[in-house]
Coordinates of C-alpha atoms in Angstrom, one line a residue:
Chain A
M1382 CA 56.9 54.4 86.4
L1383 CA 58.3 57.1 84.2
R1384 CA 56.7 57.9 80.8
L1385 CA 58.0 60.6 78.4
E1386 CA 55.7 61.2 75.6
H1387 CA 57.0 62.9 72.5
I1388 CA 58.8 65.6 74.4
K1389 CA 60.6 68.3 72.5
K1390 CA 62.8 71.2 73.6
T1391 CA 64.5 73.9 71.5
F1392 CA 66.9 76.3 73.2
N1393 CA 67.2 79.9 72.1
P1394 CA 64.4 79.6 69.4
G1395 CA 64.5 82.1 66.6
T1396 CA 68.2 83.1 67.2
V1397 CA 71.4 82.0 65.5
N1398 CA 72.1 79.9 68.6
E1399 CA 68.9 77.9 68.1
K1400 CA 69.5 74.4 69.2
C1401 CA 67.0 71.6 69.1
A1402 CA 68.2 69.6 72.1
I1403 CA 65.4 67.0 72.3
Q1404 CA 63.1 66.1 69.5
E1405 CA 60.1 63.8 69.6
L1406 CA 61.6 61.7 72.4
S1407 CA 59.5 59.0 74.0
L1408 CA 60.5 56.6 76.8
H1409 CA 58.8 54.3 79.2
L1410 CA 60.5 53.0 82.3
K1411 CA 58.9 50.1 84.2
P1412 CA 59.1 50.2 88.0
G1413 CA 62.5 49.0 89.1
D1414 CA 64.1 49.6 85.7
F1415 CA 67.7 50.7 85.8
A1416 CA 68.7 52.1 82.4
T1417 CA 72.1 53.3 81.4
I1418 CA 72.4 56.0 78.8
I1419 CA 75.3 56.6 76.4
G1420 CA 75.7 58.9 73.5
S1421 CA 77.9 61.3 71.7
N1422 CA 78.6 64.9 72.8
G1423 CA 75.5 67.1 72.7
A1424 CA 73.2 64.1 72.2
G1425 CA 70.8 65.4 74.8
K1426 CA 71.5 63.0 77.6
S1427 CA 71.9 65.6 80.3
T1428 CA 69.1 67.7 78.8
M1429 CA 66.7 64.8 79.0
L1430 CA 67.5 64.3 82.7
H1431 CA 67.2 68.0 83.2
A1432 CA 63.7 67.9 81.5
I1433 CA 62.6 65.1 83.8
A1434 CA 63.9 66.8 86.9
G1435 CA 62.1 70.1 85.9
G1436 CA 65.1 72.4 85.3
F1437 CA 63.0 73.7 82.4
Y1438 CA 59.6 73.0 80.9
V1439 CA 59.4 71.0 77.6
D1440 CA 58.0 72.8 74.6
E1441 CA 55.8 69.9 73.6
G1442 CA 54.8 66.5 74.9
A1443 CA 54.2 65.3 78.4
I1444 CA 56.0 63.7 81.3
Y1445 CA 54.3 61.3 83.7
L1446 CA 55.8 59.9 86.9
D1447 CA 54.0 57.1 88.6
G1448 CA 50.8 57.9 86.7
E1449 CA 50.9 61.6 87.6
N1450 CA 51.4 64.3 84.9
I1451 CA 54.4 66.3 86.1
T1452 CA 55.0 68.2 82.8
F1453 CA 54.4 71.6 84.5
M1454 CA 55.2 70.7 88.0
E1455 CA 57.9 73.0 89.6
E1456 CA 61.4 71.7 90.0
Y1457 CA 61.4 71.9 93.8
K1458 CA 58.2 69.9 94.0
R1459 CA 59.5 67.1 91.7
S1460 CA 62.6 66.9 93.9
R1461 CA 60.5 65.4 96.7
V1462 CA 60.2 62.2 94.6
I1463 CA 63.2 62.5 92.2
G1464 CA 66.7 62.1 93.5
R1465 CA 69.6 63.6 91.5
L1466 CA 73.3 63.4 91.3
F1467 CA 75.5 65.6 89.1
Q1468 CA 79.0 65.1 87.7
D1469 CA 80.3 67.9 89.9
P1470 CA 80.5 66.6 93.5
L1471 CA 80.3 70.1 94.8
K1472 CA 76.8 70.6 93.5
G1473 CA 74.9 68.3 95.8
T1474 CA 75.9 69.5 99.3
A1475 CA 76.1 72.7 101.2
P1476 CA 79.8 73.3 102.1
H1477 CA 79.4 75.5 105.1
M1478 CA 76.9 73.2 106.8
T1479 CA 77.9 70.2 108.8
I1480 CA 77.4 66.6 107.5
E1481 CA 74.7 66.2 110.1
E1482 CA 72.8 69.4 108.9
N1483 CA 73.1 68.3 105.3
L1484 CA 71.6 65.0 106.0
A1485 CA 68.9 66.6 108.2
L1486 CA 68.0 68.8 105.3
A1487 CA 67.6 65.8 103.0
F1488 CA 65.9 63.7 105.6
L1489 CA 63.4 66.4 106.8
R1490 CA 62.4 67.6 103.4
A1491 CA 61.7 64.2 102.0
S1492 CA 59.7 62.9 104.9
K1493 CA 56.3 64.2 104.4
G1494 CA 54.2 66.1 106.9
S1495 CA 57.0 67.2 109.2
I1496 CA 56.4 70.7 110.3
P1497 CA 58.8 73.6 109.3
F1498 CA 60.0 74.0 112.8
S1499 CA 61.0 70.4 113.5
R1500 CA 64.6 69.9 114.5
I1501 CA 67.1 67.1 114.3
S1502 CA 66.3 64.7 117.1
K1503 CA 68.5 62.2 118.8
K1504 CA 66.8 59.4 117.0
D1505 CA 67.5 61.1 113.6
K1506 CA 71.1 61.4 114.5
E1507 CA 71.3 57.7 115.2
V1508 CA 69.7 57.0 111.8
F1509 CA 72.3 59.3 110.2
R1510 CA 75.1 57.6 111.9
E1511 CA 74.0 54.1 110.8
Q1512 CA 73.5 55.3 107.2
L1513 CA 76.9 57.0 107.1
A1514 CA 78.5 53.8 108.4
L1515 CA 77.2 52.0 105.4
L1516 CA 79.5 54.3 103.2
E1517 CA 82.5 52.8 105.0
M1518 CA 84.4 56.2 104.8
G1519 CA 84.5 57.0 108.5
L1520 CA 82.1 59.9 108.0
E1521 CA 80.0 58.7 111.0
D1522 CA 82.6 60.1 113.3
R1523 CA 82.8 63.5 111.5
M1524 CA 79.1 64.5 111.7
K1525 CA 79.8 67.9 113.2
Q1526 CA 82.3 68.9 110.5
P1527 CA 81.4 71.1 107.6
V1528 CA 81.0 69.3 104.3
G1529 CA 83.5 71.6 102.7
L1530 CA 86.3 69.7 104.4
L1531 CA 85.4 66.4 102.7
S1532 CA 87.1 65.1 99.5
G1533 CA 85.1 65.1 96.2
G1534 CA 84.5 61.3 96.5
Q1535 CA 83.3 61.7 100.1
R1536 CA 81.0 64.5 99.1
Q1537 CA 79.6 62.5 96.2
A1538 CA 79.0 59.5 98.5
L1539 CA 77.2 61.8 100.9
T1540 CA 75.1 63.3 98.1
L1541 CA 74.1 59.8 97.1
L1542 CA 73.1 59.0 100.6
M1543 CA 71.1 62.3 100.8
A1544 CA 69.3 61.5 97.6
T1545 CA 68.4 58.0 98.6
M1546 CA 68.0 58.1 102.4
V1547 CA 64.3 58.5 101.9
P1548 CA 64.0 56.3 98.7
P1549 CA 62.9 58.4 95.7
K1550 CA 60.6 57.2 93.1
L1551 CA 63.2 57.9 90.4
L1552 CA 66.9 58.4 90.7
L1553 CA 68.8 60.4 88.0
L1554 CA 72.5 60.0 87.8
D1555 CA 74.4 62.3 85.4
E1556 CA 77.9 60.8 85.1
H1557 CA 78.1 61.0 88.8
T1558 CA 81.4 59.2 89.1
A1559 CA 83.1 60.9 86.1
A1560 CA 84.9 63.6 88.1
L1561 CA 86.3 61.2 90.7
D1562 CA 89.6 59.3 90.7
P1563 CA 89.2 55.7 89.6
G1564 CA 89.4 54.1 93.0
T1565 CA 86.8 56.5 94.5
A1566 CA 84.7 56.2 91.4
A1567 CA 84.5 52.4 91.7
K1568 CA 83.6 52.8 95.4
V1569 CA 80.8 55.3 94.7
L1570 CA 79.5 53.1 91.9
E1571 CA 79.5 50.1 94.1
L1572 CA 77.5 52.0 96.7
T1573 CA 75.1 53.2 94.0
E1574 CA 74.4 49.7 92.8
K1575 CA 74.0 48.4 96.4
I1576 CA 71.4 51.1 97.2
I1577 CA 69.5 50.8 94.0
E1578 CA 69.4 47.0 94.4
K1579 CA 68.2 47.3 98.0
N1580 CA 65.4 49.8 97.3
Q1581 CA 64.5 48.5 93.8
T1582 CA 64.8 52.2 92.7
T1583 CA 63.9 53.1 89.1
C1584 CA 67.0 54.8 87.8
L1585 CA 68.4 56.5 84.8
M1586 CA 72.2 56.8 84.6
V1587 CA 74.3 58.7 82.1
T1588 CA 77.7 57.2 81.6
H1589 CA 80.6 57.5 79.2
N1590 CA 81.9 54.1 80.0
M1591 CA 80.7 51.7 77.3
H1592 CA 81.5 48.7 79.5
Q1593 CA 79.4 50.1 82.4
A1594 CA 76.6 50.9 80.0
L1595 CA 76.2 47.2 79.3
E1596 CA 77.2 45.8 82.8
L1597 CA 75.1 47.9 85.0
G1598 CA 71.3 47.8 85.3
N1599 CA 68.9 46.0 83.0
R1600 CA 68.6 48.3 80.1
T1601 CA 70.8 50.4 77.8
L1602 CA 69.7 53.5 75.9
M1603 CA 71.7 55.1 73.2
M1604 CA 71.1 58.8 72.3
D1605 CA 72.0 60.9 69.3
G1606 CA 70.7 64.3 68.1
G1607 CA 68.1 64.6 70.8
R1608 CA 66.6 61.1 70.2
I1609 CA 66.9 57.7 71.6
I1610 CA 68.3 55.6 68.8
L1611 CA 68.7 52.3 70.6
D1612 CA 66.9 50.7 73.5
V1613 CA 68.0 47.2 74.4
E1614 CA 67.2 44.9 77.3
G1615 CA 67.0 41.3 78.3
E1616 CA 68.7 38.6 76.3
E1617 CA 69.6 40.9 73.4
R1618 CA 71.5 43.1 75.8
E1619 CA 73.2 40.3 77.6
K1620 CA 74.8 39.0 74.4
M1621 CA 75.9 42.5 73.4
T1622 CA 79.6 43.5 73.4
V1623 CA 81.1 47.0 73.3
S1624 CA 82.0 46.6 69.6
D1625 CA 78.4 45.5 68.9
L1626 CA 77.2 48.7 70.6
L1627 CA 79.6 50.8 68.6
A1628 CA 78.5 49.2 65.4
K1629 CA 74.9 49.7 66.3
F1630 CA 75.5 53.3 66.9
Q1631 CA 77.2 53.7 63.5
S1632 CA 74.3 52.0 61.7
F1633 CA 71.6 54.0 63.4
A1634 CA 73.3 57.4 63.6
G1635 CA 75.2 57.1 60.3
K1636 CA 78.4 58.3 61.9
E1637 CA 81.0 57.3 64.4
L1638 CA 80.3 57.7 68.1
D1639 CA 82.0 60.9 68.9
N1640 CA 82.4 61.5 72.5
D1641 CA 85.8 62.9 73.6
R1642 CA 85.5 61.2 77.0
I1643 CA 84.2 57.8 76.0
L1644 CA 85.9 54.8 77.6
L1645 CA 85.8 51.7 75.5
S1646 CA 86.9 49.2 78.1
Chain B
M1292 CA 82.7 107.3 133.1
L1293 CA 80.2 104.7 134.3
Y1294 CA 77.5 106.6 132.4
V1295 CA 79.5 106.4 129.2
I1296 CA 80.0 102.6 129.6
Q1297 CA 76.4 102.1 130.4
T1298 CA 75.2 104.1 127.3
A1299 CA 77.6 102.3 125.1
L1300 CA 76.3 98.9 126.3
E1301 CA 72.7 100.0 125.9
L1302 CA 73.2 101.3 122.3
G1303 CA 75.4 98.3 121.5
F1304 CA 72.7 95.8 122.5
M1305 CA 69.9 97.8 120.7
Y1306 CA 71.8 98.1 117.4
A1307 CA 73.0 94.5 117.7
L1308 CA 69.7 93.5 116.3
V1309 CA 70.7 95.2 113.0
A1310 CA 74.0 93.3 113.0
M1311 CA 72.1 90.1 113.6
A1312 CA 69.6 90.9 110.8
L1313 CA 72.6 91.5 108.4
F1314 CA 74.1 88.2 109.6
L1315 CA 70.9 86.5 108.4
S1316 CA 70.6 88.4 105.0
Y1317 CA 74.3 89.0 104.1
R1318 CA 76.1 86.0 105.6
V1319 CA 73.4 83.3 105.7
L1320 CA 71.4 84.2 102.6
D1321 CA 74.3 85.9 100.8
I1322 CA 72.1 88.9 99.8
A1323 CA 73.2 92.4 100.4
D1324 CA 69.9 93.7 101.7
L1325 CA 69.7 97.5 101.3
T1326 CA 66.2 97.6 102.7
T1327 CA 67.9 97.9 106.1
D1328 CA 68.2 101.7 106.3
G1329 CA 64.5 102.3 105.5
G1330 CA 63.5 99.3 107.6
F1331 CA 65.2 100.8 110.6
V1332 CA 63.3 104.1 110.3
L1333 CA 60.1 102.2 109.6
G1334 CA 60.5 100.4 112.9
A1335 CA 61.2 103.6 114.8
A1336 CA 58.3 105.5 113.1
V1337 CA 55.7 102.8 113.7
S1338 CA 56.9 102.3 117.3
V1339 CA 57.0 105.9 118.3
T1340 CA 53.8 106.8 116.6
I1341 CA 51.9 104.0 118.2
A1342 CA 53.6 104.6 121.6
A1343 CA 52.4 108.2 121.3
M1344 CA 48.9 106.9 121.1
G1345 CA 49.6 105.1 124.4
H1346 CA 50.4 101.5 123.4
P1347 CA 54.2 101.1 123.8
V1348 CA 54.0 97.2 123.8
L1349 CA 51.7 96.9 120.8
A1350 CA 54.0 99.5 119.1
V1351 CA 56.9 97.0 119.2
F1352 CA 54.9 94.2 117.7
A1353 CA 53.5 96.5 115.0
A1354 CA 57.1 97.5 114.1
L1355 CA 58.1 93.9 113.8
F1356 CA 55.2 93.2 111.5
A1357 CA 55.9 96.4 109.4
G1358 CA 59.6 95.4 109.1
A1359 CA 58.6 91.9 108.0
A1360 CA 56.3 93.3 105.4
A1361 CA 59.1 95.6 104.0
G1362 CA 61.4 92.5 103.8
F1363 CA 58.7 90.6 102.0
V1364 CA 58.4 93.4 99.4
T1365 CA 62.1 93.2 98.7
A1366 CA 62.0 89.4 98.5
F1367 CA 59.0 89.6 96.2
L1368 CA 60.8 92.0 93.8
Q1369 CA 63.8 89.8 93.5
T1370 CA 62.3 86.3 93.5
R1371 CA 59.1 86.9 91.5
L1372 CA 59.8 89.9 89.4
G1373 CA 63.4 89.3 88.6
V1374 CA 64.7 92.6 90.0
P1375 CA 68.4 92.2 90.9
P1376 CA 68.8 91.7 94.7
I1377 CA 70.7 94.9 95.4
L1378 CA 68.3 97.0 93.3
A1379 CA 65.3 95.4 94.9
G1380 CA 66.6 96.6 98.3
I1381 CA 67.2 100.1 97.0
V1382 CA 63.7 100.3 95.4
T1383 CA 62.0 99.2 98.6
N1384 CA 64.2 101.6 100.6
T1385 CA 63.3 104.5 98.4
G1386 CA 59.6 103.7 98.7
L1387 CA 59.9 103.4 102.4
Y1388 CA 61.0 107.0 102.7
T1389 CA 57.4 108.1 101.8
V1390 CA 55.9 105.3 103.8
N1391 CA 57.8 106.4 106.8
L1392 CA 56.7 110.0 106.4
M1393 CA 53.2 108.8 106.1
V1394 CA 53.5 106.7 109.3
M1395 CA 54.7 109.8 111.2
G1396 CA 51.7 111.8 109.9
W1397 CA 53.7 113.5 107.1
S1398 CA 56.2 115.0 109.4
S1399 CA 59.9 114.4 109.4
N1400 CA 60.0 113.5 113.1
V1401 CA 57.8 112.5 116.0
S1402 CA 58.6 112.7 119.7
L1403 CA 57.2 111.2 122.8
L1404 CA 56.7 113.7 125.6
K1405 CA 55.0 112.3 128.6
Q1406 CA 53.8 109.1 127.1
E1407 CA 54.8 105.8 128.4
T1408 CA 57.5 103.7 126.7
L1409 CA 58.8 100.2 127.4
F1410 CA 61.6 101.9 129.3
T1411 CA 59.4 104.0 131.6
M1412 CA 57.2 101.0 132.2
L1413 CA 60.2 99.0 133.4
R1414 CA 61.5 101.9 135.5
A1415 CA 58.1 102.1 137.2
T1416 CA 58.4 98.5 138.4
G1417 CA 61.8 99.4 140.0
I1418 CA 63.5 96.2 138.6
G1419 CA 67.1 96.7 137.7
G1420 CA 67.6 100.0 139.5
S1421 CA 69.6 102.4 137.4
W1422 CA 70.5 99.6 135.0
Y1423 CA 66.9 99.2 133.8
K1424 CA 67.5 100.5 130.3
L1425 CA 70.4 98.1 129.8
M1426 CA 68.4 95.2 131.2
L1427 CA 65.6 95.8 128.7
A1428 CA 67.9 96.3 125.7
A1429 CA 70.1 93.3 126.6
G1430 CA 67.1 91.2 127.4
I1431 CA 65.3 91.8 124.1
T1432 CA 68.5 91.3 122.0
I1433 CA 69.6 88.2 123.8
L1434 CA 66.1 86.7 123.5
M1435 CA 66.1 87.5 119.8
G1436 CA 69.6 86.0 119.5
C1437 CA 68.5 82.8 121.1
L1438 CA 65.4 82.7 118.9
L1439 CA 67.5 83.2 115.8
V1440 CA 70.0 80.4 116.7
W1441 CA 67.0 78.1 117.4
F1442 CA 65.3 79.1 114.2
L1443 CA 68.4 78.4 112.0
G1444 CA 68.5 74.9 113.4
T1445 CA 65.0 74.0 112.4
R1446 CA 64.0 72.5 109.1
L1447 CA 63.0 75.8 107.7
G1448 CA 66.2 77.5 109.1
L1449 CA 68.4 74.8 107.5
S1450 CA 66.7 75.3 104.2
I1451 CA 67.3 79.0 104.4
R1452 CA 71.0 78.4 105.1
A1453 CA 71.3 75.9 102.2
T1454 CA 69.7 78.5 99.9
G1455 CA 72.5 80.9 100.7
D1456 CA 75.2 78.2 100.7
N1457 CA 74.7 76.3 97.5
T1458 CA 72.2 77.4 94.9
E1459 CA 72.9 74.4 92.7
M1460 CA 72.0 72.1 95.5
V1461 CA 68.9 74.0 96.4
R1462 CA 67.6 73.7 92.8
A1463 CA 68.0 70.0 92.9
S1464 CA 66.5 69.5 96.4
S1465 CA 62.9 70.2 97.2
I1466 CA 63.7 73.6 98.7
N1467 CA 61.7 76.4 97.2
P1468 CA 64.2 79.3 97.1
V1469 CA 61.4 81.8 96.5
F1470 CA 59.9 80.7 99.9
T1471 CA 63.2 80.5 101.8
I1472 CA 64.4 83.9 100.5
S1473 CA 61.0 85.5 101.4
V1474 CA 61.1 84.1 104.9
G1475 CA 64.7 85.0 105.4
L1476 CA 64.4 88.6 104.3
S1477 CA 61.2 89.1 106.3
V1478 CA 62.7 87.8 109.5
A1479 CA 65.9 89.9 108.9
N1480 CA 63.9 93.1 108.3
A1481 CA 61.6 92.4 111.2
M1482 CA 64.7 92.3 113.4
T1483 CA 66.0 95.6 111.9
A1484 CA 62.6 97.2 112.5
L1485 CA 62.7 95.9 116.1
S1486 CA 66.0 97.6 116.6
G1487 CA 64.5 100.8 115.2
A1488 CA 61.5 100.4 117.5
I1489 CA 63.5 100.0 120.6
V1490 CA 65.9 102.8 119.8
G1491 CA 62.9 105.0 119.0
Q1492 CA 61.3 104.5 122.4
Y1493 CA 64.7 104.8 124.0
Q1494 CA 65.4 108.2 122.4
K1495 CA 61.7 109.1 122.7
S1496 CA 61.7 110.2 119.1
A1497 CA 61.8 109.0 115.5
D1498 CA 63.5 110.9 112.7
I1499 CA 63.2 110.3 109.0
N1500 CA 67.0 110.5 108.6
S1501 CA 67.9 108.3 111.6
G1502 CA 68.5 105.3 109.3
T1503 CA 71.1 106.7 107.1
G1504 CA 74.1 104.5 106.9
I1505 CA 72.7 101.9 109.3
V1506 CA 73.4 99.1 106.9
V1507 CA 77.1 100.0 106.8
I1508 CA 77.3 100.4 110.5
G1509 CA 75.6 97.1 110.9
L1510 CA 78.1 95.4 108.6
A1511 CA 81.0 97.1 110.5
C1512 CA 79.6 95.6 113.7
L1513 CA 79.3 92.2 112.1
I1514 CA 82.8 92.2 110.7
I1515 CA 84.3 93.5 114.0
G1516 CA 82.5 90.6 115.8
E1517 CA 83.6 88.0 113.3
T1518 CA 87.2 89.1 113.5
V1519 CA 87.1 88.7 117.3
F1520 CA 85.0 85.5 117.5
G1521 CA 85.4 83.8 114.2
R1522 CA 82.7 82.4 112.0
R1523 CA 82.6 78.8 113.0
S1524 CA 79.0 78.0 114.1
V1525 CA 75.7 79.8 113.9
G1526 CA 75.7 80.4 117.7
R1527 CA 79.1 81.9 117.6
N1528 CA 78.2 84.1 114.7
V1529 CA 75.2 85.5 116.5
V1530 CA 77.3 86.2 119.6
A1531 CA 79.9 87.8 117.3
A1532 CA 77.2 90.2 115.9
M1533 CA 76.2 91.3 119.4
A1534 CA 79.8 91.7 120.6
G1535 CA 80.8 93.5 117.4
S1536 CA 77.9 96.0 118.0
I1537 CA 79.0 96.6 121.5
V1538 CA 82.6 97.1 120.5
Y1539 CA 81.5 99.6 117.8
R1540 CA 79.5 101.6 120.3
F1541 CA 82.5 101.7 122.7
L1542 CA 84.8 102.9 119.9
Y1543 CA 82.1 105.5 119.1
A1544 CA 82.0 106.6 122.7
I1545 CA 85.8 106.9 122.9
I1546 CA 86.0 108.9 119.7
L1547 CA 83.2 111.1 120.9
K1548 CA 85.0 111.7 124.2
T1549 CA 88.6 112.1 123.0
S1550 CA 87.9 113.5 119.6
I1551 CA 90.7 111.5 118.0
V1552 CA 88.6 111.5 114.9
P1553 CA 86.2 114.5 114.4
I1554 CA 82.7 113.1 115.0
E1555 CA 81.6 114.5 111.6
C1556 CA 84.0 112.1 110.0
L1557 CA 82.7 109.0 111.7
K1558 CA 80.5 107.7 108.8
L1559 CA 83.5 108.1 106.4
V1560 CA 85.7 106.2 108.8
T1561 CA 83.1 103.5 109.2
A1562 CA 82.7 103.2 105.4
I1563 CA 86.5 102.9 105.0
V1564 CA 86.7 100.2 107.7
V1565 CA 83.9 98.2 106.1
A1566 CA 85.3 98.5 102.6
L1567 CA 88.7 97.4 103.8
A1568 CA 87.3 94.5 105.8
I1569 CA 85.2 93.2 102.9
A1570 CA 88.1 93.7 100.5
S1571 CA 90.6 92.0 102.8
P1572 CA 90.5 88.6 101.1
S1573 CA 91.3 90.1 97.7
L1574 CA 93.9 92.4 99.2
R1575 CA 95.5 89.4 100.8
D1576 CA 95.5 87.4 97.6
W1577 CA 97.0 90.4 95.8
A1578 CA 99.7 90.8 98.4
A1579 CA 100.6 87.1 98.3
L1580 CA 100.8 87.2 94.5
E1581 CA 103.1 90.2 94.5
K1582 CA 105.3 88.5 97.1
R1583 CA 105.6 85.4 94.9
K1584 CA 106.5 87.6 91.9
I1585 CA 109.3 89.2 93.8
H1586 CA 110.5 85.8 95.1
S1587 CA 110.4 84.2 91.7
D1588 CA 112.6 86.9 90.4
K1589 CA 115.2 86.4 93.1
R1590 CA 115.3 82.6 92.7
G1591 CA 115.3 82.7 89.0
G1592 CA 111.8 81.6 88.6
R1593 CA 112.1 78.4 90.6

């Protein structure tokens, strides 16, 4: 489904701030793969997601999605088939537009062939209402309210819905529950799992929770210094514990896992 | 007296198009579009010049098109060439000065003498009696207002609103900001030019300097309207822009009649009003902070 071939990215080349964020990174995700990513600070986790989403073009290498070479495809074009959630819940929705309008934007853009002057129909509103009800946050009765009035958790849940209402080929989650309080985070995570399960979406999820990294999905990737240093799945992964994971990191990276926000339990 | 009210209403409706255009560029897209001054004159110049050739209706459509083109140039400068938005507007505006002179046959003003205008055409039908000018001005503006509200509810309109509301979101959604900004600024400047076109035919003349300060006056109208009507929905905002423009023209008429403020000072007064209105959130914050400082002294910092 997703293939990264020897991608490389250096920021600020030729200056004192030169930073080789990704080096010689290759990855192949099969359709329906749900991979979690962990790694130390500055390992290149977010940068990799950003490269896949098209926030910048890679210096070397190629990116294929569903057989199509998207290495130089513009970011907004990739967004038609790639859903994204950021850590900051404010990034995914337009605060001064209503819940309904935000959903309409997500719905209309992803459904192909709709003309630019199409509007929200009664039928669309019914669909939005049903979908919102699935979040179990009572948002279906607040469709005319501006999104700015919602809490961070509600906004993140809404963003999740917007990103997946028309199922994307690939879903990129960049610590999307990290900024939420524990209760809301659990709720959003549960929703995420449910939606991915239902649509069999191929997904990459960055997390700083070691436990989650092993529990969720079917594959765990570990990154350091702009490379993937560990890639486990299947039986090997099932047997793994958090301490195994830490030990692995130490042996591959030659240092302790250093992430100031890492959660070991 | 009735004549004064009538004129204020007529001008209010005609200039309301500028306030609506600024609502689209300044409020919706969050871009201070300084193409406005030149765009207004462009509309007037195109409209009066073509009307002088005997095509008053075609003149209005040509003005709309010319305005949209000017808006597109500004958008192109800022989206494709990386010119900062404010500077892009100033650059286009400066260029438009020459373009406007050229449109008017290298003269600083053109006038209509006996040629037909939209207004004389309507008068000839006898519809509206002595209120025909107001009917035409209000009709066009209300029609454009309805179209604008409708447009902002479409998929393209929603994308334009999202572009101004959350740039982070837009980058992650499949909205192409280059496209939405281009469309938004083109539509806004088409409306500004339409205002110029109607005013030009109304006054039967176009003058190279008639656009000076239009952007600030438009903002004043927008802010007056928003203060009265609030900023809750798109529909309300558009009505607010219209109402603000009418209120402004009434104030203008009162000042003109009573000379409370010398008329030469009006632009300065308008500028001060706009500056204060836009500054009001920071002024309010500052006042609140000062108040807290005083209180904290009194209560021993608790």
